[in-house]
Amino acid sequence: MIGNRSIDRLSYLDPASPEPWASFLEQIDRVTPHLGSLSRWTETLKRPKRTMIVDVPVVRDDGTIAHYEGYRVQHTLSRGPGKGGVRFHPAVTLNEVMALAGWMTIKNAALNLPYGGAKGGVRLDPRQHSQGELQRITRRYTSELGGFIGPARDIPAPDIGTNEQTMAWMMDTYSMNVGGTATGVVTGKPVSLGGSLGRHEATGRGVFIAAREAGRRRGIPVEGARIAIQGFGNVGGIAARLFAQAGAKVVALQDHSAALVDEAGIDVPKAGEYVASHGHLAGFRPGAEVSPENFWLVPTEFLVPAALEGQLLPARAQRVETRIVVEGANGPTTPAADDVLNDRGILVVPDVLANAGGVTVSYFEWVQDFSSFFWTEEEINARLERIMVGAFDSIWAVAQERGVPLRTAAFIIACQRVLSAREQRGLYP
Ligand code: NAD
């Protein structure tokens, strides 16, 4: 049985990696000098508005009782209800959820979506649980969050280890508790339950759009480019498919089980089918399995970390052989590694822009649920393209004007929006 105290929190991270919340605080410190008179409000971003820790007890299929720790953090609510995913992973901690909620504040504001920032998680390994157990865990976690979430309060969505089914259970549990169907309480639901067409693919599609736009400005077309992707789940898997369809060569893939390299280009649809039936990438052929560390050394034009945070540390940043890093994951690059990449002339398209396609289509889903009027996939993809390209243009322009990296530019735009809202609303009482 997985006892949630016995999980090795840092098994996948370099011990030199700062905790995610420390990275977020440092990013806020870096943007503060650019905020003029609004900088007097930045302390508000260093203190999550609300933090909830819940016990999630469950009767397992063998009759034993297990307890898991769950979290929901609402980082800011100044611009609208909280919005952010729910992660089921054995390494989830409050510190990580706080950082992920903070990044949601920045992302939603950078894309000008009418939301604050929030995130949730339960520390468990979903692969060790039956569907029945996962359903009971999800329902109990949702009930424990009680009135904390809701279509006008805080709207969860999928993240690592959760999916459309998890969202359906969350929606049903919330609806049962309030006595009426409330589709808008979560996004990333099945299309048959008020989900949006295009939501499943949206984050990977956004990563692809961000890479394409960055490549354009650096004179590196996606067509013919070599790509390495860490994480072959929802984000990495869809992005890989779109890169391959656009004529790029996915030369390296890494998931929790293996790192695979094939200079001729990995057959992405076949790798997807393999993972769907085996649950992992290990054993897929053709291609050579390399050590996880060697994955970072494969020469590429685009490197896409799309798994977990804290993956690009200074030592790896010093050695990666790429031109553009496109952050599919949240928080994969530490501030110190950012500096190394910047010094080496490697462009970093930050998470708060690169992976914002998911929350953008979540916003479309929430709007469609309110009006009970649903758009076509073409409409969704066209609107997503417009918002992503618009956000990329504005962030690029600020980066050029001020001579700062794209991450700082995205934080400048986002913090200006969040802190102006904070100032205009005024402090209560
Ligand atoms: P997922 O669960 O679908 O896939 C995660 C992938 O990462 C899997 O392939 C898994 O094998 C791999 N992985 C896990 N541990 C690993 C390790 N130690 N080393 C290498 N690979 C490992 O999750 P996802 O939804 O694709 O999310 C991936 C990242 O993207 C996360 O950082 C998440 O916060 C971020 N993100 C997701 C969405 C979304 O809509 N799903 C939106 C924005 C950001």
XYZ file of C-alpha atoms and ligand atoms in Angstrom:
473
model
C 0.000 0.000 0.000
C 1.200 3.502 -0.740
C 1.596 5.312 2.571
C 1.691 8.981 1.710
C 4.397 9.670 4.306
C 6.811 7.235 2.742
C 7.006 8.827 -0.669
C 10.457 10.058 -1.613
C 9.539 13.624 -2.459
C 12.695 14.380 -4.377
C 13.247 11.107 -6.160
C 12.978 12.795 -9.548
C 14.569 16.097 -8.663
C 18.134 17.158 -8.228
C 18.594 17.962 -4.516
C 20.110 21.288 -5.654
C 16.760 22.330 -7.114
C 15.000 25.037 -5.100
C 11.488 24.265 -3.925
C 8.965 25.486 -6.532
C 7.544 28.216 -4.289
C 11.075 29.640 -3.821
C 11.399 29.798 -7.631
C 8.076 31.633 -7.866
C 9.100 34.140 -5.167
C 12.360 34.793 -6.989
C 10.465 35.384 -10.237
C 8.293 37.969 -8.426
C 11.426 39.661 -7.047
C 12.845 39.829 -10.562
C 9.770 41.567 -11.975
C 9.242 44.007 -9.079
C 11.714 46.693 -10.300
C 9.743 46.864 -13.572
C 6.389 47.621 -11.953
C 6.752 51.303 -11.021
C 4.257 52.454 -8.389
C 2.415 49.120 -8.529
C 5.437 47.476 -6.905
C 4.052 48.441 -3.486
C 1.440 45.717 -4.035
C 3.816 42.859 -4.938
C 3.751 41.451 -1.389
C 0.196 40.370 -2.197
C 1.632 37.932 -4.761
C 3.951 36.418 -2.171
C 1.067 35.406 0.099
C -1.517 32.996 -1.328
C -4.978 34.309 -0.542
C -6.380 30.990 0.713
C -4.807 27.620 1.392
C -6.697 24.477 2.245
C -5.239 21.140 3.392
C -7.693 18.236 3.555
C -7.539 14.640 4.699
C -8.857 12.262 2.043
C -9.676 8.879 3.606
C -10.669 5.987 1.352
C -11.667 2.343 1.762
C -9.446 0.434 -0.639
C -10.665 -2.532 -2.669
C -9.030 -4.949 -0.211
C -10.983 -3.421 2.701
C -8.061 -1.490 4.234
C -8.344 2.236 4.870
C -5.821 4.682 3.428
C -5.473 8.412 4.041
C -4.106 10.903 1.539
C -3.298 14.562 1.883
C -5.098 16.918 -0.512
C -4.676 20.630 -1.159
C -6.354 23.550 -2.870
C -4.630 26.914 -2.999
C -6.270 30.102 -4.273
C -3.335 32.354 -4.937
C -5.212 35.479 -6.064
C -8.862 36.213 -6.857
C -8.476 39.881 -7.795
C -9.375 39.455 -11.479
C -12.011 36.732 -11.153
C -12.623 33.250 -9.761
C -9.721 30.905 -9.105
C -8.693 28.675 -11.995
C -6.158 25.889 -12.149
C -5.720 22.135 -12.362
C -5.741 19.278 -9.881
C -2.667 17.039 -9.757
C -2.593 13.439 -8.523
C 1.065 12.552 -8.065
C 3.150 10.929 -5.296
C 5.388 14.015 -5.016
C 2.623 16.629 -4.555
C 3.343 18.989 -1.643
C 1.762 22.185 -0.377
C 4.866 24.077 -1.486
C 4.455 22.784 -5.040
C 0.713 23.539 -5.148
C 1.358 27.096 -3.908
C 3.825 27.669 -6.738
C 1.530 26.125 -9.338
C -1.309 28.385 -8.098
C 0.991 31.410 -8.367
C 1.940 30.500 -11.931
C -1.785 30.226 -12.745
C -2.284 33.812 -11.517
C 0.454 34.975 -13.886
C -0.671 32.806 -16.805
C -4.334 33.820 -16.620
C -3.398 37.481 -16.421
C -0.743 37.241 -19.166
C -3.414 35.794 -21.472
C -5.941 38.337 -20.149
C -8.392 35.629 -19.046
C -10.846 36.862 -16.377
C -9.530 34.609 -13.608
C -7.368 34.603 -10.544
C -4.956 31.721 -9.983
C -5.520 28.445 -8.123
C -4.261 24.864 -8.059
C -5.002 21.634 -6.238
C -3.513 18.234 -5.704
C -3.592 14.960 -3.824
C -0.369 13.198 -2.866
C -0.823 9.690 -4.261
C 0.231 7.559 -7.194
C -2.872 7.083 -9.372
C -1.216 4.112 -11.085
C -1.464 2.200 -7.793
C -5.258 2.579 -7.630
C -8.238 0.937 -9.312
C -10.820 3.107 -11.074
C -13.191 2.490 -8.155
C -10.617 3.732 -5.646
C -9.805 6.774 -7.785
C -13.485 7.601 -8.013
C -13.901 7.423 -4.219
C -10.747 9.499 -3.645
C -11.867 12.144 -6.158
C -15.367 12.383 -4.713
C -14.122 12.678 -1.131
C -11.519 15.289 -2.112
C -14.201 17.301 -3.957
C -16.579 17.105 -0.997
C -13.838 18.191 1.399
C -13.253 21.306 -0.724
C -16.925 22.082 -0.087
C -17.905 25.671 -0.794
C -14.310 26.560 -1.608
C -14.896 25.718 -5.297
C -17.777 26.602 -7.637
C -18.412 28.099 -11.090
C -18.046 31.648 -9.737
C -15.473 30.822 -7.020
C -12.785 28.466 -8.217
C -12.852 26.141 -11.220
C -10.556 23.078 -11.212
C -9.296 21.276 -14.355
C -7.081 18.271 -15.162
C -3.327 18.218 -14.581
C -0.793 15.412 -14.122
C -2.511 12.179 -13.128
C -6.070 13.467 -13.641
C -8.214 13.499 -16.771
C -11.727 13.941 -18.233
C -13.079 11.127 -16.048
C -11.721 12.766 -12.874
C -13.452 16.007 -13.896
C -16.738 14.160 -14.527
C -16.591 12.740 -10.966
C -15.765 16.172 -9.543
C -18.628 17.779 -11.450
C -21.075 15.083 -10.333
C -19.999 15.262 -6.681
C -20.250 19.049 -6.570
C -23.630 18.906 -8.347
C -24.961 16.308 -5.874
C -23.857 18.468 -2.960
C -25.480 21.651 -4.270
C -28.611 19.872 -5.510
C -28.417 20.679 -9.236
C -26.180 20.024 -12.208
C -23.381 22.604 -12.271
C -21.326 21.901 -15.372
C -19.247 25.088 -14.981
C -17.601 23.979 -11.718
C -14.771 22.212 -13.573
C -13.332 22.324 -17.074
C -11.679 19.561 -19.070
C -14.874 17.473 -18.747
C -15.980 14.896 -21.317
C -17.682 16.617 -24.280
C -20.881 14.704 -23.470
C -21.061 16.483 -20.068
C -20.516 20.084 -21.122
C -16.868 19.736 -22.064
C -15.454 21.674 -24.976
C -14.320 20.335 -28.298
C -10.586 20.893 -28.641
C -9.930 21.050 -24.853
C -8.119 17.723 -24.734
C -5.631 18.900 -27.375
C -5.507 22.569 -26.323
C -2.364 22.642 -24.172
C -0.290 20.655 -26.665
C -1.681 22.782 -29.498
C -0.721 25.943 -27.603
C 2.804 24.593 -27.054
C 3.075 23.974 -30.776
C 1.817 27.503 -31.618
C 4.257 29.059 -29.129
C 7.165 27.065 -30.592
C 6.192 28.033 -34.125
C 5.994 31.753 -33.214
C 9.327 31.655 -31.380
C 10.945 29.787 -34.272
C 9.653 32.375 -36.729
C 11.379 35.162 -34.845
C 14.630 33.235 -34.571
C 14.570 32.067 -38.217
C 14.073 28.422 -37.216
C 11.085 26.878 -38.992
C 9.336 23.996 -37.261
C 9.377 22.060 -40.512
C 12.589 20.020 -40.555
C 13.476 20.971 -36.969
C 14.677 18.398 -34.433
C 12.578 18.241 -31.268
C 13.151 16.637 -27.848
C 10.166 16.286 -25.527
C 10.217 15.278 -21.863
C 6.781 13.935 -20.887
C 4.605 12.017 -23.305
C 1.238 12.523 -21.631
C -1.513 14.961 -22.522
C 0.758 17.941 -23.184
C 3.902 16.251 -24.536
C 1.976 13.617 -26.493
C -0.274 16.082 -28.352
C 2.581 18.528 -28.955
C 4.705 15.668 -30.356
C 1.908 14.727 -32.746
C 1.496 18.301 -33.984
C 5.258 18.770 -34.428
C 5.461 15.543 -36.436
C 2.446 16.558 -38.555
C 4.169 19.877 -39.305
C 7.229 18.053 -40.669
C 9.473 18.258 -37.597
C 11.514 15.272 -36.401
C 10.867 14.204 -32.817
C 14.328 12.801 -32.084
C 14.035 12.275 -28.321
C 11.194 11.423 -25.941
C 11.325 10.827 -22.214
C 8.630 9.669 -19.817
C 8.728 8.291 -16.262
C 9.935 4.926 -17.568
C 12.570 5.631 -20.223
C 14.366 8.110 -22.449
C 14.295 7.169 -26.119
C 16.432 8.626 -28.914
C 16.102 8.100 -32.656
C 17.887 10.542 -34.939
C 15.756 9.375 -37.868
C 12.670 10.618 -36.002
C 10.455 8.646 -33.624
C 7.162 7.428 -35.096
C 4.951 9.508 -32.780
C 1.548 7.884 -33.518
C 3.080 4.403 -33.026
C 4.750 5.515 -29.786
C 1.346 6.863 -28.679
C -0.336 3.523 -29.399
C 2.448 1.722 -27.533
C 2.024 3.918 -24.443
C -1.764 3.528 -24.603
C -1.424 -0.256 -24.403
C 1.669 -0.589 -22.142
C 1.287 2.470 -19.914
C 4.881 3.578 -20.518
C 7.479 4.256 -23.192
C 10.088 1.703 -22.013
C 10.529 -1.068 -24.570
C 9.278 0.919 -27.573
C 11.314 0.343 -30.743
C 12.880 1.431 -33.044
C 15.068 3.879 -31.152
C 17.740 3.547 -28.513
C 17.101 3.889 -24.807
C 19.546 6.288 -23.173
C 20.064 7.322 -19.570
C 17.695 10.051 -18.326
C 20.650 12.462 -18.116
C 21.650 11.881 -21.740
C 18.172 12.874 -22.895
C 19.148 16.512 -22.223
C 22.246 16.304 -24.415
C 20.530 15.311 -27.675
C 21.153 18.088 -30.257
C 17.876 19.782 -31.224
C 16.380 23.047 -32.375
C 13.474 22.860 -29.878
C 13.543 21.313 -26.403
C 10.131 20.874 -24.764
C 10.058 19.950 -21.070
C 6.451 18.755 -20.640
C 6.553 16.654 -17.458
C 7.411 18.097 -14.054
C 8.890 21.233 -12.539
C 12.528 21.676 -11.543
C 13.956 19.735 -14.499
C 16.240 22.346 -16.062
C 18.779 23.212 -13.389
C 21.947 25.255 -14.024
C 24.145 22.199 -14.727
C 21.742 20.843 -17.354
C 21.130 24.326 -18.764
C 24.893 24.571 -19.275
C 24.937 21.390 -21.352
C 21.695 21.322 -23.371
C 22.250 21.443 -27.125
C 19.232 23.360 -28.313
C 18.189 26.774 -29.668
C 14.730 27.251 -28.135
C 13.232 25.853 -24.915
C 9.425 25.743 -24.964
C 8.031 25.072 -21.497
C 5.092 22.691 -21.791
C 5.345 21.842 -18.086
C 4.827 24.345 -15.308
C 8.037 25.550 -13.701
C 10.521 23.242 -15.449
C 13.341 25.855 -15.429
C 14.739 27.301 -12.199
C 15.601 31.039 -12.119
C 19.338 30.228 -11.991
C 18.987 27.957 -15.038
C 17.044 30.710 -16.806
C 20.116 32.945 -16.428
C 22.405 30.263 -17.849
C 20.151 29.702 -20.880
C 19.831 33.434 -21.419
C 23.646 33.892 -21.283
C 24.022 31.098 -23.822
C 21.575 32.815 -26.202
C 19.001 30.034 -25.881
C 15.495 31.467 -26.110
C 13.080 30.307 -23.378
C 9.357 30.504 -24.113
C 8.022 30.493 -20.538
C 5.351 28.146 -19.202
C 2.960 31.020 -18.461
C 2.760 31.594 -22.211
C 3.734 28.274 -23.821
C 1.293 26.030 -21.956
C -1.554 28.554 -21.682
C -3.557 26.904 -24.474
C -5.197 24.564 -21.956
C -6.569 27.244 -19.659
C -7.577 29.332 -22.670
C -9.843 26.579 -23.976
C -10.948 25.895 -20.382
C -12.132 29.492 -20.396
C -14.031 28.791 -23.641
C -15.557 25.703 -21.987
C -16.693 27.700 -18.939
C -18.238 30.391 -21.173
C -20.022 27.727 -23.252
C -21.334 26.049 -20.073
C -22.787 29.338 -18.819
C -24.632 29.950 -22.064
C -25.307 26.244 -22.817
C -24.332 27.022 -26.374
C -21.468 25.067 -27.857
C -18.971 26.062 -30.532
C -17.439 23.979 -33.304
C -13.879 22.680 -33.045
C -12.859 25.008 -35.902
C -14.180 28.009 -33.941
C -12.348 26.871 -30.803
C -9.041 26.318 -32.597
C -9.292 29.617 -34.467
C -9.982 31.541 -31.239
C -7.154 29.686 -29.475
C -4.751 30.535 -32.294
C -5.789 34.215 -32.137
C -5.370 34.510 -28.358
C -2.053 32.611 -28.272
C -0.525 34.596 -31.135
C -1.829 37.888 -29.661
C -0.312 37.086 -26.256
C 2.961 36.011 -27.882
C 3.124 39.293 -29.844
C 2.530 41.486 -26.774
C 5.011 39.590 -24.610
C 7.626 39.643 -27.382
C 7.119 43.413 -27.814
C 7.640 44.112 -24.076
C 10.731 41.875 -24.065
C 12.191 43.863 -26.989
C 11.275 47.284 -25.542
C 12.722 46.575 -22.117
C 15.529 44.229 -23.116
C 14.306 41.463 -20.788
C 13.728 37.710 -21.256
C 10.259 36.554 -22.332
C 9.499 35.279 -18.825
C 10.119 38.688 -17.257
C 8.057 40.313 -20.029
C 5.139 37.932 -19.385
C 5.400 38.611 -15.630
C 5.453 42.392 -16.259
C 2.232 42.268 -18.303
C 0.539 39.872 -15.883
C 1.585 41.644 -12.679
C 0.476 45.002 -14.076
C -2.998 43.547 -14.702
C -3.272 41.732 -11.356
C -1.886 44.561 -9.243
C -3.941 47.270 -10.990
C -7.044 45.184 -10.239
C -5.859 44.845 -6.633
C -5.324 48.614 -6.366
C -8.626 49.528 -8.048
C -10.612 47.172 -5.835
C -8.880 48.506 -2.728
C -8.256 46.597 0.479
C -11.188 45.289 2.489
C -12.304 46.565 4.989
P 0.172 13.705 -17.890
O -0.050 13.002 -16.599
O -0.794 13.509 -19.000
O 1.628 13.323 -18.452
C 2.794 13.498 -17.683
C 3.951 12.884 -18.444
O 5.154 13.136 -17.705
C 3.852 11.366 -18.617
O 4.342 10.987 -19.888
C 4.793 10.847 -17.520
O 5.332 9.572 -17.826
C 5.852 11.910 -17.567
N 6.669 11.921 -16.332
C 6.234 11.804 -15.051
N 7.297 11.785 -14.231
C 8.385 11.908 -14.995
C 9.777 11.938 -14.731
N 10.244 11.829 -13.501
N 10.642 12.071 -15.782
C 10.177 12.159 -17.050
N 8.868 12.120 -17.356
C 7.990 11.989 -16.349
O 0.332 15.262 -17.502
P 0.119 16.516 -18.455
O -1.282 16.964 -18.300
O 0.688 16.220 -19.795
O 1.020 17.607 -17.708
C 2.427 17.737 -17.953
C 2.895 19.099 -17.498
O 2.161 20.099 -18.203
C 2.694 19.429 -16.019
O 3.730 20.269 -15.584
C 1.400 20.188 -16.011
O 1.262 21.039 -14.879
C 1.559 20.983 -17.276
N 0.295 21.494 -17.840
C -0.726 20.653 -18.171
C -1.882 21.178 -18.734
C -3.015 20.314 -19.203
O -3.976 20.861 -19.762
N -2.953 19.011 -19.046
C -2.006 22.563 -18.914
C -0.933 23.392 -18.580
C 0.220 22.837 -18.038
